XYZ file of C-alpha atoms in Angstrom:
562
model
C 0.004 0.069 0.021
C 1.604 3.111 -0.863
C 2.342 6.224 1.851
C -0.034 8.918 2.216
C 1.483 12.299 1.740
C 1.817 14.278 4.826
C 1.452 17.709 5.154
C 4.580 19.800 6.909
C 4.069 19.601 10.619
C 5.038 22.524 12.191
C 5.635 23.077 16.031
C 3.054 26.001 17.310
C 5.103 27.007 20.273
C 8.648 27.236 18.339
C 6.965 28.989 15.611
C 5.351 31.452 18.503
C 9.076 32.035 19.806
C 10.032 32.469 16.193
C 7.685 35.024 15.191
C 8.126 36.921 18.659
C 12.206 37.292 17.767
C 11.170 38.262 14.420
C 8.671 40.985 15.023
C 10.832 41.860 17.554
C 13.687 42.558 15.393
C 11.910 44.414 12.948
C 9.894 46.680 15.039
C 13.640 47.956 16.222
C 14.526 48.400 13.073
C 11.239 50.373 11.963
C 12.120 52.308 14.889
C 15.187 53.314 14.746
C 16.770 55.715 17.860
C 19.862 57.540 17.269
C 23.262 56.000 18.590
C 23.625 59.308 21.026
C 20.653 57.801 22.971
C 21.981 54.199 23.713
C 19.967 53.838 27.055
C 16.739 54.460 25.045
C 17.961 52.172 22.388
C 18.664 49.502 25.318
C 14.895 50.143 26.933
C 13.414 49.627 23.691
C 15.163 46.267 23.267
C 14.266 45.257 26.698
C 10.629 46.544 26.589
C 9.587 44.185 23.091
C 11.604 41.439 24.389
C 9.086 41.164 27.675
C 5.948 42.082 25.925
C 4.034 39.273 25.272
C 1.448 40.961 23.131
C 3.604 41.263 19.964
C 2.394 37.467 18.895
C -0.490 35.885 20.980
C -0.972 32.596 20.786
C -1.055 29.805 19.784
C -4.965 29.236 20.280
C -5.998 25.602 18.841
C -9.229 25.580 17.138
C -10.962 22.026 16.314
C -12.046 21.585 12.750
C -14.314 18.236 13.075
C -16.243 16.661 10.230
C -20.225 17.010 9.377
C -22.201 14.086 9.602
C -22.494 11.770 6.617
C -25.251 10.060 4.805
C -26.052 8.404 1.174
C -23.229 9.186 -1.494
C -24.071 10.538 -4.898
C -24.105 6.735 -6.309
C -26.612 5.843 -3.695
C -29.186 8.459 -4.812
C -28.738 7.648 -8.249
C -29.026 3.951 -7.604
C -32.600 4.759 -5.716
C -33.731 7.181 -8.786
C -33.579 10.107 -6.945
C -30.002 11.538 -9.313
C -29.806 11.048 -13.112
C -27.676 8.029 -14.408
C -24.887 10.694 -15.635
C -23.397 11.351 -12.643
C -21.934 7.702 -12.748
C -19.616 9.633 -14.879
C -18.264 12.048 -12.057
C -15.043 11.074 -10.677
C -15.575 7.797 -8.475
C -14.504 9.272 -5.561
C -16.489 11.902 -5.398
C -19.322 9.584 -6.856
C -18.700 7.139 -4.083
C -17.984 9.186 -0.643
C -20.581 9.695 1.398
C -22.256 13.360 1.484
C -22.340 16.021 4.282
C -25.868 15.352 5.864
C -26.660 18.636 4.680
C -25.588 18.333 1.021
C -28.335 15.410 0.986
C -31.271 17.495 2.482
C -30.216 19.981 0.085
C -30.214 17.692 -3.266
C -34.021 16.033 -1.775
C -35.360 19.432 -1.159
C -34.677 20.795 -4.334
C -34.937 17.552 -6.288
C -37.989 16.109 -4.881
C -39.734 18.672 -3.409
C -38.820 21.717 -5.727
C -38.271 24.135 -3.156
C -36.344 27.339 -2.465
C -33.895 26.949 0.204
C -31.176 28.807 1.744
C -28.015 26.783 2.701
C -26.599 28.760 5.943
C -23.438 26.124 6.615
C -19.693 27.301 7.813
C -16.732 27.699 5.532
C -15.397 24.688 3.687
C -19.022 23.095 3.895
C -19.653 22.248 0.927
C -22.058 24.653 -0.179
C -21.320 24.897 -3.940
C -22.402 21.096 -4.069
C -25.723 21.831 -2.450
C -27.176 23.844 -5.613
C -24.671 22.113 -7.859
C -25.614 18.859 -7.953
C -29.575 19.725 -8.453
C -28.638 21.975 -10.847
C -26.940 19.611 -12.949
C -29.323 16.890 -12.363
C -32.022 19.054 -13.664
C -29.851 19.705 -16.993
C -28.964 15.859 -17.458
C -32.842 14.976 -17.387
C -34.012 17.849 -19.902
C -30.976 16.376 -22.183
C -29.822 19.813 -23.176
C -26.962 18.611 -25.350
C -26.773 20.748 -28.409
C -29.869 23.200 -27.778
C -27.850 26.809 -26.002
C -29.587 28.773 -24.084
C -29.280 29.674 -20.374
C -30.981 27.124 -18.031
C -29.183 28.619 -14.703
C -27.249 31.773 -13.548
C -24.824 31.547 -10.653
C -24.700 35.080 -8.815
C -21.413 35.830 -7.183
C -20.688 39.529 -5.014
C -17.236 39.472 -5.435
C -15.193 37.814 -9.098
C -12.446 36.467 -6.935
C -15.380 33.950 -5.340
C -16.778 33.403 -8.640
C -13.152 32.347 -10.229
C -12.974 30.289 -7.286
C -15.668 28.103 -7.690
C -15.496 28.041 -11.317
C -11.860 26.516 -11.488
C -12.348 24.843 -8.757
C -15.839 23.230 -8.632
C -17.886 23.565 -11.701
C -15.585 23.763 -14.312
C -14.203 20.338 -13.302
C -17.247 18.718 -13.078
C -19.234 20.070 -16.229
C -16.227 20.279 -18.820
C -14.348 17.734 -17.244
C -16.151 15.022 -15.743
C -19.406 15.335 -17.225
C -18.374 16.578 -20.665
C -20.114 14.318 -23.038
C -23.126 15.369 -22.004
C -23.008 18.541 -23.698
C -23.415 20.991 -20.846
C -21.780 24.518 -21.206
C -20.629 26.960 -19.113
C -19.059 30.634 -19.372
C -17.999 33.037 -17.203
C -19.357 36.698 -17.843
C -18.016 39.174 -15.595
C -15.654 42.290 -16.285
C -12.678 39.938 -16.781
C -14.143 38.534 -19.450
C -12.945 41.185 -21.875
C -14.400 42.698 -24.553
C -13.242 41.854 -28.491
C -10.833 38.986 -26.768
C -10.745 35.760 -28.928
C -10.773 32.447 -27.489
C -7.019 31.584 -27.884
C -6.485 34.873 -25.582
C -8.500 33.486 -22.788
C -7.534 29.791 -23.420
C -3.918 30.826 -23.167
C -4.591 32.901 -19.730
C -6.446 29.986 -18.409
C -3.574 27.383 -19.081
C -1.334 29.477 -17.662
C -3.103 28.631 -14.227
C -1.304 24.980 -13.144
C -4.789 23.659 -11.944
C -6.287 23.955 -15.345
C -3.342 22.862 -16.688
C -3.300 20.007 -14.851
C -7.106 19.415 -15.609
C -7.156 19.900 -19.504
C -3.557 19.902 -20.672
C -3.122 21.944 -23.553
C -6.446 22.466 -24.682
C -9.793 23.481 -22.784
C -12.971 21.734 -24.231
C -15.387 23.342 -26.443
C -18.426 23.214 -23.666
C -16.317 25.691 -21.505
C -17.338 28.743 -23.179
C -14.337 31.915 -22.977
C -15.077 34.680 -24.424
C -18.155 36.789 -24.725
C -18.441 36.597 -28.910
C -18.914 32.645 -27.841
C -21.685 33.315 -25.312
C -22.994 35.599 -27.347
C -23.409 33.105 -30.675
C -24.300 30.275 -27.964
C -25.476 30.851 -25.003
C -24.202 28.708 -21.956
C -26.177 26.556 -20.323
C -24.654 27.904 -16.938
C -23.685 31.537 -16.635
C -21.386 32.240 -14.039
C -21.802 36.181 -13.116
C -21.649 39.115 -10.145
C -25.082 41.086 -9.849
C -23.453 44.361 -11.582
C -22.658 42.369 -14.604
C -25.966 40.955 -14.609
C -27.679 44.282 -14.507
C -25.607 45.538 -17.447
C -26.578 42.204 -19.311
C -30.293 43.050 -18.731
C -30.241 46.507 -19.531
C -27.903 46.911 -22.794
C -29.592 45.811 -25.883
C -25.985 44.390 -27.417
C -26.373 41.820 -24.681
C -29.680 40.556 -25.927
C -28.174 37.828 -28.044
C -26.837 36.144 -24.675
C -30.531 35.417 -23.440
C -31.699 34.069 -26.995
C -33.131 30.803 -26.242
C -33.057 31.252 -22.239
C -35.296 28.779 -20.180
C -34.376 29.772 -16.755
C -34.798 27.030 -14.119
C -32.066 28.350 -11.591
C -30.863 31.185 -9.807
C -28.388 31.110 -7.338
C -26.908 33.561 -4.901
C -23.752 32.933 -3.198
C -22.757 35.016 0.252
C -26.700 35.906 0.799
C -25.386 37.694 4.012
C -23.717 40.185 1.833
C -26.873 42.039 0.279
C -27.976 44.477 2.670
C -29.927 48.099 2.805
C -30.019 49.760 -0.552
C -28.045 47.338 -2.152
C -29.953 44.549 -1.124
C -32.839 46.102 -2.799
C -31.302 46.790 -6.086
C -30.731 43.660 -6.378
C -34.290 42.484 -5.603
C -35.494 44.564 -8.295
C -33.251 43.307 -10.542
C -34.140 39.639 -9.934
C -37.615 41.011 -10.145
C -36.975 41.668 -13.728
C -35.390 38.715 -14.543
C -37.549 36.202 -13.859
C -40.624 38.373 -15.716
C -38.664 37.957 -18.679
C -36.844 34.879 -18.699
C -38.865 32.818 -16.294
C -42.655 33.853 -16.238
C -43.770 30.623 -15.782
C -42.984 30.294 -12.024
C -41.098 27.497 -12.696
C -37.551 28.630 -11.167
C -35.890 27.122 -8.491
C -33.957 30.306 -6.418
C -30.807 29.061 -4.039
C -29.333 30.988 -1.594
C -25.717 30.381 0.224
C -24.667 32.325 3.091
C -22.144 31.896 5.845
C -24.221 30.236 9.463
C -26.767 32.810 10.323
C -27.571 30.956 13.549
C -29.454 28.115 14.230
C -32.226 29.346 16.385
C -36.215 29.142 14.901
C -36.264 33.047 15.076
C -32.997 33.084 13.203
C -33.998 31.099 10.542
C -37.554 32.749 10.025
C -35.635 35.985 9.449
C -33.647 34.359 6.868
C -36.549 32.772 5.142
C -38.350 36.131 4.813
C -34.985 37.889 3.880
C -35.194 35.492 0.687
C -38.366 35.662 -0.100
C -37.706 39.426 -0.089
C -35.076 39.010 -2.147
C -35.838 36.631 -4.584
C -39.150 37.521 -4.993
C -40.119 33.866 -4.408
C -41.559 32.069 -1.435
C -38.907 30.319 0.573
C -39.700 27.003 2.647
C -36.376 26.264 4.575
C -33.173 27.062 5.722
C -30.323 23.967 5.791
C -27.926 24.267 8.589
C -25.211 21.822 9.759
C -22.771 21.295 12.864
C -19.831 19.875 12.547
C -19.241 16.822 14.969
C -16.455 14.877 16.821
C -15.150 11.875 15.338
C -17.936 9.131 15.571
C -15.396 6.578 16.988
C -14.768 8.685 20.003
C -18.186 8.649 20.785
C -18.537 4.778 20.173
C -15.227 3.583 21.544
C -14.987 3.285 25.022
C -12.420 4.702 27.002
C -9.032 2.434 27.927
C -6.155 3.993 28.246
C -4.835 7.555 29.185
C -1.314 7.808 27.797
C 1.484 9.964 30.164
C 2.664 13.297 29.003
C 6.036 11.576 28.239
C 4.647 8.573 26.602
C 3.077 11.095 23.635
C 6.204 12.407 23.453
C 7.895 9.225 22.645
C 4.941 8.892 20.004
C 5.631 12.224 18.327
C 9.251 11.606 17.549
C 8.521 7.906 16.570
C 5.769 9.129 14.240
C 8.369 12.002 13.083
C 10.679 9.077 12.000
C 8.497 6.817 10.637
C 5.744 8.846 8.508
C 8.079 9.509 5.442
C 8.948 5.734 4.639
C 7.307 5.059 1.470
C 6.713 1.385 2.041
C 3.312 0.971 4.488
C 4.552 -2.366 6.254
C 7.834 -1.029 7.111
C 6.364 2.246 8.712
C 4.440 -0.279 11.010
C 7.047 -2.277 11.703
C 9.710 0.155 12.987
C 6.047 2.072 15.044
C 5.972 -1.213 16.445
C 9.552 -1.918 17.027
C 10.157 1.142 18.638
C 6.952 1.643 21.238
C 8.136 -1.712 22.212
C 11.455 -0.202 23.055
C 9.707 3.058 24.961
C 7.796 0.002 26.890
C 4.838 1.954 25.300
C 1.822 -0.531 24.638
C 0.255 0.338 21.325
C 1.507 -2.022 19.079
C -0.798 -1.845 16.056
C -1.197 -4.555 12.720
C -4.011 -5.506 11.118
C -3.828 -7.160 7.329
C -4.347 -4.835 4.841
C -4.580 -1.038 6.928
C -2.430 1.581 6.933
C -0.201 3.062 9.918
C -2.641 6.010 10.181
C -5.681 3.811 10.232
C -4.760 1.822 12.817
C -3.966 4.724 14.511
C -7.372 5.702 14.537
C -8.893 3.076 15.998
C -6.572 2.351 18.750
C -6.268 6.027 20.208
C -10.003 6.873 19.882
C -10.015 4.646 22.972
C -7.329 7.061 24.859
C -8.724 9.619 27.623
C -6.500 12.378 26.802
C -7.820 12.265 23.077
C -11.235 12.491 24.053
C -10.753 15.258 26.430
C -9.061 17.191 23.853
C -11.989 17.042 21.394
C -14.413 17.291 24.258
C -13.013 20.699 25.658
C -12.699 22.275 21.705
C -15.747 20.549 20.940
C -17.981 22.472 23.830
C -15.588 25.406 24.356
C -14.087 26.163 21.138
C -10.756 28.131 20.481
C -8.103 27.173 23.193
C -5.295 28.666 24.184
C -2.680 26.277 24.071
C -0.860 26.497 27.349
C -3.922 26.459 29.285
C -5.792 23.564 27.410
C -2.129 21.763 27.782
C -2.340 21.931 31.616
C -5.868 21.054 31.976
C -5.106 17.831 29.759
C -1.656 17.271 31.405
C -0.993 19.187 34.986
C 2.336 18.136 35.365
C 4.067 21.489 34.091
C 3.560 23.703 31.368
C 6.620 23.073 28.896
C 6.252 18.758 29.432
C 2.294 19.543 28.592
C 2.402 22.046 25.678
C 5.253 19.404 24.310
C 2.705 16.860 24.963
C -0.790 18.085 23.752
C 1.526 19.381 20.527
C 2.239 15.419 19.995
C -1.293 14.417 20.838
C -2.646 16.818 18.263
C -0.240 15.665 15.763
C -0.819 11.741 16.013
C -4.360 12.899 16.217
C -4.514 14.678 12.720
C -2.052 12.116 11.129
C -4.502 9.346 12.430
C -7.575 8.715 9.904
C -9.763 5.750 8.417
C -9.114 6.237 4.879
C -6.691 9.101 3.019
C -9.733 10.920 1.654
C -11.488 11.015 5.427
C -10.985 13.318 8.405
C -8.711 12.611 10.943
C -9.304 11.626 14.365
C -8.347 15.090 16.082
C -8.856 17.403 12.708
C -7.389 21.294 13.962
C -5.480 23.972 13.405
C -3.555 26.559 15.059
C -3.530 30.071 15.309
C -1.230 32.997 15.739
C -2.274 36.279 16.534
C 0.351 39.405 15.471
C 0.540 43.487 16.526
C 2.617 46.066 16.541
C 3.025 48.562 18.452
C 0.379 51.298 19.696
C 2.951 53.890 20.234
C 6.099 54.804 22.326
C 5.973 57.377 25.159
C 8.576 58.523 28.056
C 9.407 60.515 31.115
C 11.036 63.917 30.518
C 14.092 64.130 32.638
C 16.160 66.678 33.801
C 19.530 67.252 31.648
C 22.079 67.417 34.555
C 21.136 64.221 35.330
C 20.211 62.385 32.515
C 21.826 63.117 29.430
C 19.438 61.653 27.239
C 16.455 63.685 28.643
C 14.274 60.730 28.919
C 13.520 57.636 31.115
C 11.175 54.643 31.096
C 10.528 54.597 27.852
C 7.025 52.139 27.387
C 5.651 50.957 24.035
C 1.853 51.789 25.057
C -0.251 54.901 24.816
C -0.223 56.409 28.044
C -0.139 59.892 29.344
C -0.214 59.876 32.756
C 1.716 57.069 34.746
C -0.769 55.320 37.167
C 1.662 54.569 39.881
C 3.858 57.665 39.958
C 1.474 60.120 38.598
C 3.826 61.581 36.308
C 3.347 62.874 33.064
C 4.412 61.164 30.095
C 4.888 62.223 26.185
C 4.500 61.005 23.172
C 8.253 59.619 21.312
C 8.773 60.755 18.275
C 11.336 59.103 15.630
C 12.895 59.996 12.417
C 12.907 57.046 10.620
C 15.638 58.139 8.428
C 18.223 59.498 10.812
C 16.991 57.791 14.251
C 16.557 61.479 16.062
C 14.299 62.001 18.296
C 11.454 64.412 19.379
C 8.616 64.658 21.769
C 5.357 65.668 21.185
C 3.442 68.493 23.833
C 1.100 71.154 23.791
C 2.065 73.990 24.956
C 0.589 77.296 26.664
C 2.656 80.217 27.731
C 5.862 78.148 30.019
C 3.864 75.205 29.944
C 3.740 71.667 28.036
C 1.229 69.102 28.965
C 1.396 65.887 26.689
C -2.677 65.865 25.834
C -4.512 68.659 24.346
C -5.963 70.691 26.653
C -8.472 72.602 24.907
C -8.433 76.306 23.974
C -5.448 78.210 24.188
C -2.660 74.838 23.799
C -1.071 74.546 20.517
C 0.789 71.337 19.513
C 4.283 71.265 19.167
C 7.312 69.035 18.586
C 9.984 69.421 20.661
C 13.912 68.132 20.299
C 14.166 65.637 22.950
C 18.051 66.647 22.845
C 18.507 70.475 21.146
C 20.948 70.459 18.493
C 23.045 72.893 20.033
C 23.403 70.845 23.328
C 25.676 68.429 21.775
C 27.942 67.550 18.440
C 26.869 65.172 16.343
C 29.964 62.638 15.589
C 31.341 62.412 12.236
């Protein structure tokens, strides 16, 4: 069995330290301080070294999978979906659908309902409308009969392009190409007066498109405006601004010749609000009145999660109904769930933090091996040498599959999964000490090992890991620097107590603090103050106070060295 390709593993704690060091060096470079102020330079370096807000984290977030149900194959076998789906990529055809994807397909295909799919990022919302749409086109047997049947409207060209390249074109123009379904993108990026060859060269410069089609894009992907005006695509990908343009200008009328609009999809429904929502609503009514007067149009909106409460879903249904001008029946939502083995297997073991460290090192030493049996053998040999009872062996299964089953019964894995599922994003330091209360450094390293092994362990190369998770690190710059002015007789730099925060009064000494300013070219230092007569204060004092910028060290008080 060939070894699966592993992602690069990153140590989150070491990454945090490295980022902090890099941020410190950058900020010291970005805030140059003249060599005539060595004490302030030293204070700046020390302040940044102990500043723990430059890089916050690492934090750990669980990314469990969505509940699964029947596959596209099952729906084809049951007669719900067209037989043409059998030409799909077998991996996708046989893979279980997310439950919310199956619900969307059933609602549109069997019940002819208008729906909003409100699920999280990466939940497969595109398939929720793409599969029912394709089913309708396959059943209509439209090969060789140009005319728009579906319009997919995206708020941004970047979103349209991403979905076109990664989801829509591979399925329609490649896998199901023999069925003659045509697709075209008509946006501002589909430049006027450019021929197909121009766009083909542009698209094939994208490695993903090159890998998909080789040296020539198939004819059922219409690339130029002229192509689409001559033979309108069955599936039109556009944005709402261009859709208005298409409906208003007579020169675009050929695009809608023989149109039989059956599907209208609005992606990122939550982005439409206020006056823009009113404009889009009127635009959709104009589109419907011209090209879908028989009310056979199916409307689908997709959005990020909008809340699971009955009132939230009612509000979404009312909004979609007003926006599209068609009645909507339901909002399809989804919630990620922990790996089913963590729910069904009984807890049997609890590995110590030192054992997680050892197992992590073993995994790092064997995961690169190409021969799966050699990988398993070395894992077993090394765990025996470390006196860890975690032998794995089963005919025909990989190390990642065996570990998935074995580690599902570990209490520490279950505890991490449970905390992340119920409480959300967690500081690695806090989570580590909750799970391994034996000391912070050991606990953090043990947690990193547990997460790495949990992410490696999976039932198959295409399934979610036992413990899918990702790390977050947040960086920030410095707000500004403030100082206390000091008498030059005692402090030759005229300033003390540099701090990287906006603070105009010391909370302990009640002394005034002034904003420090630096010339980015030479590093000369100044301070900002507001003056009135012979008095200066760090903040604006109202009428009569004038803002001024002073040399921290007046020029006539020193000679710049050569």
